[in-house]
PDB file of C-alpha atoms and ligand atoms in Angstrom:
ATOM      1  CA  MET A   1     -22.174  -9.894 -12.214  1.00 64.00           C
ATOM      2  CA  SER A   2     -25.507 -11.560 -12.682  1.00 80.00           C
ATOM      3  CA  TYR A   3     -25.933 -14.613 -10.501  1.00 85.00           C
ATOM      4  CA  ALA A   4     -28.384 -17.443 -10.404  1.00 89.00           C
ATOM      5  CA  LEU A   5     -29.907 -17.691  -6.934  1.00 90.00           C
ATOM      6  CA  PRO A   6     -27.899 -20.705  -5.638  1.00 88.00           C
ATOM      7  CA  GLU A   7     -24.670 -19.148  -6.867  1.00 89.00           C
ATOM      8  CA  PHE A   8     -25.480 -15.851  -5.184  1.00 91.00           C
ATOM      9  CA  LEU A   9     -26.365 -17.544  -1.895  1.00 91.00           C
ATOM     10  CA  ALA A  10     -23.143 -19.551  -1.968  1.00 91.00           C
ATOM     11  CA  HIS A  11     -21.234 -16.285  -2.292  1.00 90.00           C
ATOM     12  CA  ALA A  12     -23.194 -14.698   0.537  1.00 92.00           C
ATOM     13  CA  VAL A  13     -22.487 -17.658   2.834  1.00 91.00           C
ATOM     14  CA  ALA A  14     -18.776 -17.493   1.964  1.00 91.00           C
ATOM     15  CA  LEU A  15     -18.736 -13.756   2.557  1.00 91.00           C
ATOM     16  CA  GLU A  16     -20.340 -14.058   5.989  1.00 91.00           C
ATOM     17  CA  GLN A  17     -18.041 -16.920   6.924  1.00 91.00           C
ATOM     18  CA  GLU A  18     -14.971 -14.926   6.001  1.00 90.00           C
ATOM     19  CA  ALA A  19     -16.235 -11.891   7.923  1.00 92.00           C
ATOM     20  CA  ALA A  20     -16.885 -14.078  10.984  1.00 93.00           C
ATOM     21  CA  ASP A  21     -13.358 -15.531  10.788  1.00 92.00           C
ATOM     22  CA  ARG A  22     -11.712 -12.117  10.469  1.00 91.00           C
ATOM     23  CA  TYR A  23     -13.800 -10.646  13.297  1.00 92.00           C
ATOM     24  CA  LEU A  24     -12.872 -13.500  15.561  1.00 94.00           C
ATOM     25  CA  GLU A  25      -9.174 -12.869  14.856  1.00 92.00           C
ATOM     26  CA  LEU A  26      -9.612  -9.170  15.547  1.00 91.00           C
ATOM     27  CA  ALA A  27     -11.537  -9.889  18.768  1.00 93.00           C
ATOM     28  CA  ASP A  28      -8.777 -12.204  20.018  1.00 92.00           C
ATOM     29  CA  MET A  29      -6.164  -9.649  19.083  1.00 89.00           C
ATOM     30  CA  MET A  30      -7.908  -6.860  20.971  1.00 89.00           C
ATOM     31  CA  GLU A  31      -8.445  -9.122  23.959  1.00 91.00           C
ATOM     32  CA  ALA A  32      -4.754 -10.013  24.064  1.00 89.00           C
ATOM     33  CA  HIS A  33      -4.078  -6.290  24.267  1.00 85.00           C
ATOM     34  CA  ARG A  34      -6.739  -5.763  26.904  1.00 87.00           C
ATOM     35  CA  ASN A  35      -8.902  -3.643  24.682  1.00 88.00           C
ATOM     36  CA  ASP A  36     -12.001  -5.298  26.071  1.00 89.00           C
ATOM     37  CA  GLY A  37     -14.438  -2.720  24.710  1.00 88.00           C
ATOM     38  CA  VAL A  38     -13.260  -3.113  21.137  1.00 90.00           C
ATOM     39  CA  SER A  39     -12.877  -6.859  21.583  1.00 92.00           C
ATOM     40  CA  SER A  40     -16.543  -7.134  22.515  1.00 92.00           C
ATOM     41  CA  VAL A  41     -17.510  -5.082  19.450  1.00 90.00           C
ATOM     42  CA  PHE A  42     -15.686  -7.612  17.278  1.00 93.00           C
ATOM     43  CA  ARG A  43     -17.256 -10.533  19.154  1.00 95.00           C
ATOM     44  CA  ASP A  44     -20.673  -9.049  18.431  1.00 91.00           C
ATOM     45  CA  MET A  45     -19.739  -8.638  14.774  1.00 91.00           C
ATOM     46  CA  THR A  46     -18.558 -12.267  14.712  1.00 93.00           C
ATOM     47  CA  ARG A  47     -21.905 -13.377  16.108  1.00 94.00           C
ATOM     48  CA  PHE A  48     -23.892 -11.257  13.644  1.00 90.00           C
ATOM     49  CA  SER A  49     -21.939 -12.690  10.725  1.00 91.00           C
ATOM     50  CA  GLU A  50     -22.470 -16.247  11.970  1.00 94.00           C
ATOM     51  CA  MET A  51     -26.166 -15.615  12.530  1.00 93.00           C
ATOM     52  CA  HIS A  52     -26.518 -14.174   9.069  1.00 89.00           C
ATOM     53  CA  ARG A  53     -24.645 -17.109   7.561  1.00 92.00           C
ATOM     54  CA  ASP A  54     -26.906 -19.557   9.417  1.00 93.00           C
ATOM     55  CA  GLU A  55     -30.059 -17.681   8.387  1.00 89.00           C
ATOM     56  CA  ILE A  56     -29.022 -17.908   4.763  1.00 87.00           C
ATOM     57  CA  LYS A  57     -28.231 -21.592   5.126  1.00 86.00           C
ATOM     58  CA  ALA A  58     -31.551 -22.282   6.844  1.00 87.00           C
ATOM     59  CA  ARG A  59     -33.465 -20.365   4.211  1.00 79.00           C
ATOM     60  CA  VAL A  60     -31.895 -22.362   1.438  1.00 78.00           C
ATOM     61  CA  ALA A  61     -31.838 -25.726   3.157  1.00 75.00           C
ATOM     62  CA  SER A  62     -33.646 -27.190   0.179  1.00 77.00           C
ATOM     63  CA  ILE A  63     -31.306 -25.690  -2.423  1.00 79.00           C
ATOM     64  CA  GLU A  64     -27.974 -27.265  -3.071  1.00 80.00           C
ATOM     65  CA  LEU A  65     -25.354 -24.518  -3.086  1.00 81.00           C
ATOM     66  CA  PRO A  66     -22.624 -24.809  -5.674  1.00 81.00           C
ATOM     67  CA  ARG A  67     -19.024 -25.096  -4.576  1.00 83.00           C
ATOM     68  CA  LEU A  68     -17.230 -21.887  -5.372  1.00 80.00           C
ATOM     69  CA  LYS A  69     -14.094 -22.117  -7.437  1.00 76.00           C
ATOM     70  CA  SER A  70     -13.398 -18.496  -6.755  1.00 73.00           C
ATOM     71  CA  TRP A  71     -15.461 -15.599  -5.603  1.00 70.00           C
ATOM     72  CA  GLU A  72     -15.434 -11.897  -6.163  1.00 69.00           C
ATOM     73  CA  TYR A  73     -15.569 -10.643  -2.640  1.00 70.00           C
ATOM     74  CA  ARG A  74     -12.942 -11.220  -0.003  1.00 75.00           C
ATOM     75  CA  TRP A  75     -11.696  -9.126   2.850  1.00 75.00           C
ATOM     76  CA  SER A  76      -8.785  -7.040   1.722  1.00 75.00           C
ATOM     77  CA  SER A  77      -5.430  -7.523   3.401  1.00 66.00           C
ATOM     78  CA  PRO A  78      -4.557  -5.116   6.175  1.00 62.00           C
ATOM     79  CA  PRO A  79      -3.460  -1.796   4.730  1.00 52.00           C
ATOM     80  CA  GLU A  80       0.173  -0.939   4.034  1.00 48.00           C
ATOM     81  CA  VAL A  81       1.718  -4.219   5.081  1.00 42.00           C
ATOM     82  CA  GLY A  82       0.976  -7.880   4.607  1.00 45.00           C
ATOM     83  CA  GLY A  83       1.353 -10.976   6.729  1.00 50.00           C
ATOM     84  CA  GLU A  84       2.235 -10.796  10.378  1.00 52.00           C
ATOM     85  CA  GLU A  85       3.316  -7.190  10.245  1.00 52.00           C
ATOM     86  CA  GLY A  86      -0.131  -6.326   8.995  1.00 54.00           C
ATOM     87  CA  PHE A  87      -1.545  -7.650  12.214  1.00 58.00           C
ATOM     88  CA  ASP A  88       0.875  -5.556  14.238  1.00 61.00           C
ATOM     89  CA  TYR A  89      -0.474  -2.586  12.431  1.00 60.00           C
ATOM     90  CA  LEU A  90      -3.968  -3.536  13.573  1.00 68.00           C
ATOM     91  CA  MET A  91      -3.071  -3.728  17.259  1.00 72.00           C
ATOM     92  CA  GLU A  92      -4.400  -0.231  17.628  1.00 82.00           C
ATOM     93  CA  PRO A  93      -8.172  -0.466  18.104  1.00 87.00           C
ATOM     94  CA  TYR A  94      -8.615   2.569  15.885  1.00 89.00           C
ATOM     95  CA  HIS A  95      -6.856   0.884  12.963  1.00 86.00           C
ATOM     96  CA  ALA A  96      -8.622  -2.418  13.546  1.00 87.00           C
ATOM     97  CA  LEU A  97     -11.993  -0.660  13.483  1.00 91.00           C
ATOM     98  CA  LYS A  98     -11.094   1.304  10.343  1.00 90.00           C
ATOM     99  CA  TYR A  99      -9.922  -1.896   8.687  1.00 88.00           C
ATOM    100  CA  ALA A 100     -13.200  -3.636   9.551  1.00 90.00           C
ATOM    101  CA  ARG A 101     -15.180  -0.637   8.338  1.00 93.00           C
ATOM    102  CA  ALA A 102     -13.394  -0.617   4.975  1.00 91.00           C
ATOM    103  CA  ASN A 103     -14.271  -4.285   4.524  1.00 89.00           C
ATOM    104  CA  GLU A 104     -17.908  -3.783   5.538  1.00 92.00           C
ATOM    105  CA  LEU A 105     -18.112  -0.968   3.035  1.00 93.00           C
ATOM    106  CA  ARG A 106     -16.714  -3.226   0.325  1.00 91.00           C
ATOM    107  CA  ALA A 107     -19.253  -5.897   1.263  1.00 91.00           C
ATOM    108  CA  MET A 108     -22.015  -3.322   0.947  1.00 94.00           C
ATOM    109  CA  GLU A 109     -20.735  -2.228  -2.451  1.00 93.00           C
ATOM    110  CA  TYR A 110     -20.455  -5.845  -3.520  1.00 92.00           C
ATOM    111  CA  TYR A 111     -24.109  -6.511  -2.658  1.00 94.00           C
ATOM    112  CA  ARG A 112     -25.177  -3.274  -4.334  1.00 95.00           C
ATOM    113  CA  SER A 113     -23.399  -4.229  -7.538  1.00 94.00           C
ATOM    114  CA  VAL A 114     -25.051  -7.666  -7.433  1.00 94.00           C
ATOM    115  CA  GLU A 115     -28.419  -6.002  -6.873  1.00 96.00           C
ATOM    116  CA  GLN A 116     -27.937  -3.689  -9.825  1.00 96.00           C
ATOM    117  CA  ALA A 117     -26.806  -6.432 -12.172  1.00 95.00           C
ATOM    118  CA  ALA A 118     -29.355  -9.011 -11.024  1.00 95.00           C
ATOM    119  CA  THR A 119     -31.755 -10.405 -13.566  1.00 95.00           C
ATOM    120  CA  ASP A 120     -33.275 -12.823 -11.056  1.00 95.00           C
ATOM    121  CA  ALA A 121     -35.916 -11.085  -8.916  1.00 95.00           C
ATOM    122  CA  GLU A 122     -35.086 -13.028  -5.764  1.00 93.00           C
ATOM    123  CA  VAL A 123     -31.354 -12.351  -6.127  1.00 94.00           C
ATOM    124  CA  LYS A 124     -32.168  -8.669  -6.535  1.00 96.00           C
ATOM    125  CA  ARG A 125     -34.384  -8.615  -3.461  1.00 95.00           C
ATOM    126  CA  LEU A 126     -31.911 -10.464  -1.247  1.00 94.00           C
ATOM    127  CA  ALA A 127     -28.893  -8.491  -2.454  1.00 95.00           C
ATOM    128  CA  LYS A 128     -30.736  -5.285  -1.601  1.00 96.00           C
ATOM    129  CA  ALA A 129     -31.579  -6.559   1.883  1.00 94.00           C
ATOM    130  CA  PHE A 130     -27.999  -7.723   2.483  1.00 93.00           C
ATOM    131  CA  ALA A 131     -26.603  -4.390   1.290  1.00 95.00           C
ATOM    132  CA  GLU A 132     -28.847  -2.628   3.801  1.00 95.00           C
ATOM    133  CA  GLU A 133     -27.592  -4.903   6.539  1.00 92.00           C
ATOM    134  CA  GLU A 134     -23.988  -4.071   5.641  1.00 93.00           C
ATOM    135  CA  THR A 135     -24.871  -0.384   5.710  1.00 95.00           C
ATOM    136  CA  GLU A 136     -25.946  -0.875   9.336  1.00 93.00           C
ATOM    137  CA  HIS A 137     -22.643  -2.593  10.115  1.00 91.00           C
ATOM    138  CA  VAL A 138     -20.730   0.349   8.665  1.00 95.00           C
ATOM    139  CA  ALA A 139     -22.805   2.725  10.802  1.00 96.00           C
ATOM    140  CA  ALA A 140     -22.180   0.627  13.932  1.00 92.00           C
ATOM    141  CA  LEU A 141     -18.431   0.707  13.299  1.00 93.00           C
ATOM    142  CA  ASP A 142     -18.583   4.459  12.679  1.00 96.00           C
ATOM    143  CA  LYS A 143     -20.040   4.907  16.148  1.00 95.00           C
ATOM    144  CA  TRP A 144     -17.176   2.952  17.676  1.00 92.00           C
ATOM    145  CA  ILE A 145     -14.561   4.759  15.624  1.00 94.00           C
ATOM    146  CA  ALA A 146     -15.930   8.060  16.922  1.00 95.00           C
ATOM    147  CA  LEU A 147     -15.445   6.779  20.487  1.00 92.00           C
ATOM    148  CA  THR A 148     -11.947   5.399  19.896  1.00 89.00           C
ATOM    149  CA  PRO A 149      -8.857   7.519  20.481  1.00 86.00           C
ATOM    150  CA  ARG A 150      -6.691   8.027  17.460  1.00 87.00           C
ATOM    151  CA  PRO A 151      -3.357   6.238  17.683  1.00 78.00           C
ATOM    152  CA  SER A 152      -1.456   9.502  17.375  1.00 64.00           C
ATOM    153  CA  THR A 153      -2.316   9.909  21.062  1.00 47.00           C
ATOM    154  CA  THR A 154       0.894   9.303  22.941  1.00 47.00           C
ATOM    155  CA  TRP A 155       1.191   6.602  25.532  1.00 46.00           C
ATOM    156  CA  GLN A 156       1.239   9.133  28.385  1.00 44.00           C
ATOM    157  CA  ASP A 157      -1.923  10.754  27.098  1.00 46.00           C
ATOM    158  CA  ASP A 158      -3.754   7.477  26.851  1.00 48.00           C
ATOM    159  CA  PRO A 159      -7.223   8.347  28.142  1.00 50.00           C
ATOM    160  CA  ASP A 160      -7.992   4.711  28.853  1.00 53.00           C
ATOM    161  CA  PRO A 161      -4.928   3.213  30.543  1.00 52.00           C
ATOM    162  CA  LEU A 162      -4.745  -0.434  31.457  1.00 55.00           C
ATOM    163  CA  PRO A 163      -6.245  -1.250  34.844  1.00 54.00           C
ATOM    164  CA  PRO A 164      -3.633  -1.826  37.556  1.00 51.00           C
ATOM    165  CA  PRO A 165      -2.730  -5.471  38.113  1.00 52.00           C
ATOM    166  CA  VAL A 166      -4.796  -7.138  40.816  1.00 48.00           C
TER     167      VAL A 166
HETATM  168 ZN1   ZN B   1     -21.332  -6.892   7.701  1.00 63.97          ZN
END
């Protein structure tokens, strides 16, 4: 897909906005289940997405962004199930992190494909920079996934039990 610059930036803003929305949902979900560590990871990711969105908007303050009728990149639905049940599936921090990682990876691939197809030099340059940023997000999530117990761990074996009520 070869974009004109305003069209590309409109997509990037939409992409960051959607990521911020999904991360906020995941953060709230983890918080409700007292997974404060993972919740704070998602709050950070929310903030990064919002910052990136605002940077793009500030950079292009003078350009009028087109309204998107549709766009090529969206977060995928949770795996295996849709709707509310999909969110149940994500109650495990491990699954929520893997879900986020899969979407970051898709965002990276999206920017890479834009970079490769770009005929506009500025679109190419920005898409490359954004792809690199997404690569860092994937790496950050990988670190957390490595620290997160797999859900096959039984309840009794939970290495990080809930704190006792105060
Ligand atoms: Zn990202």
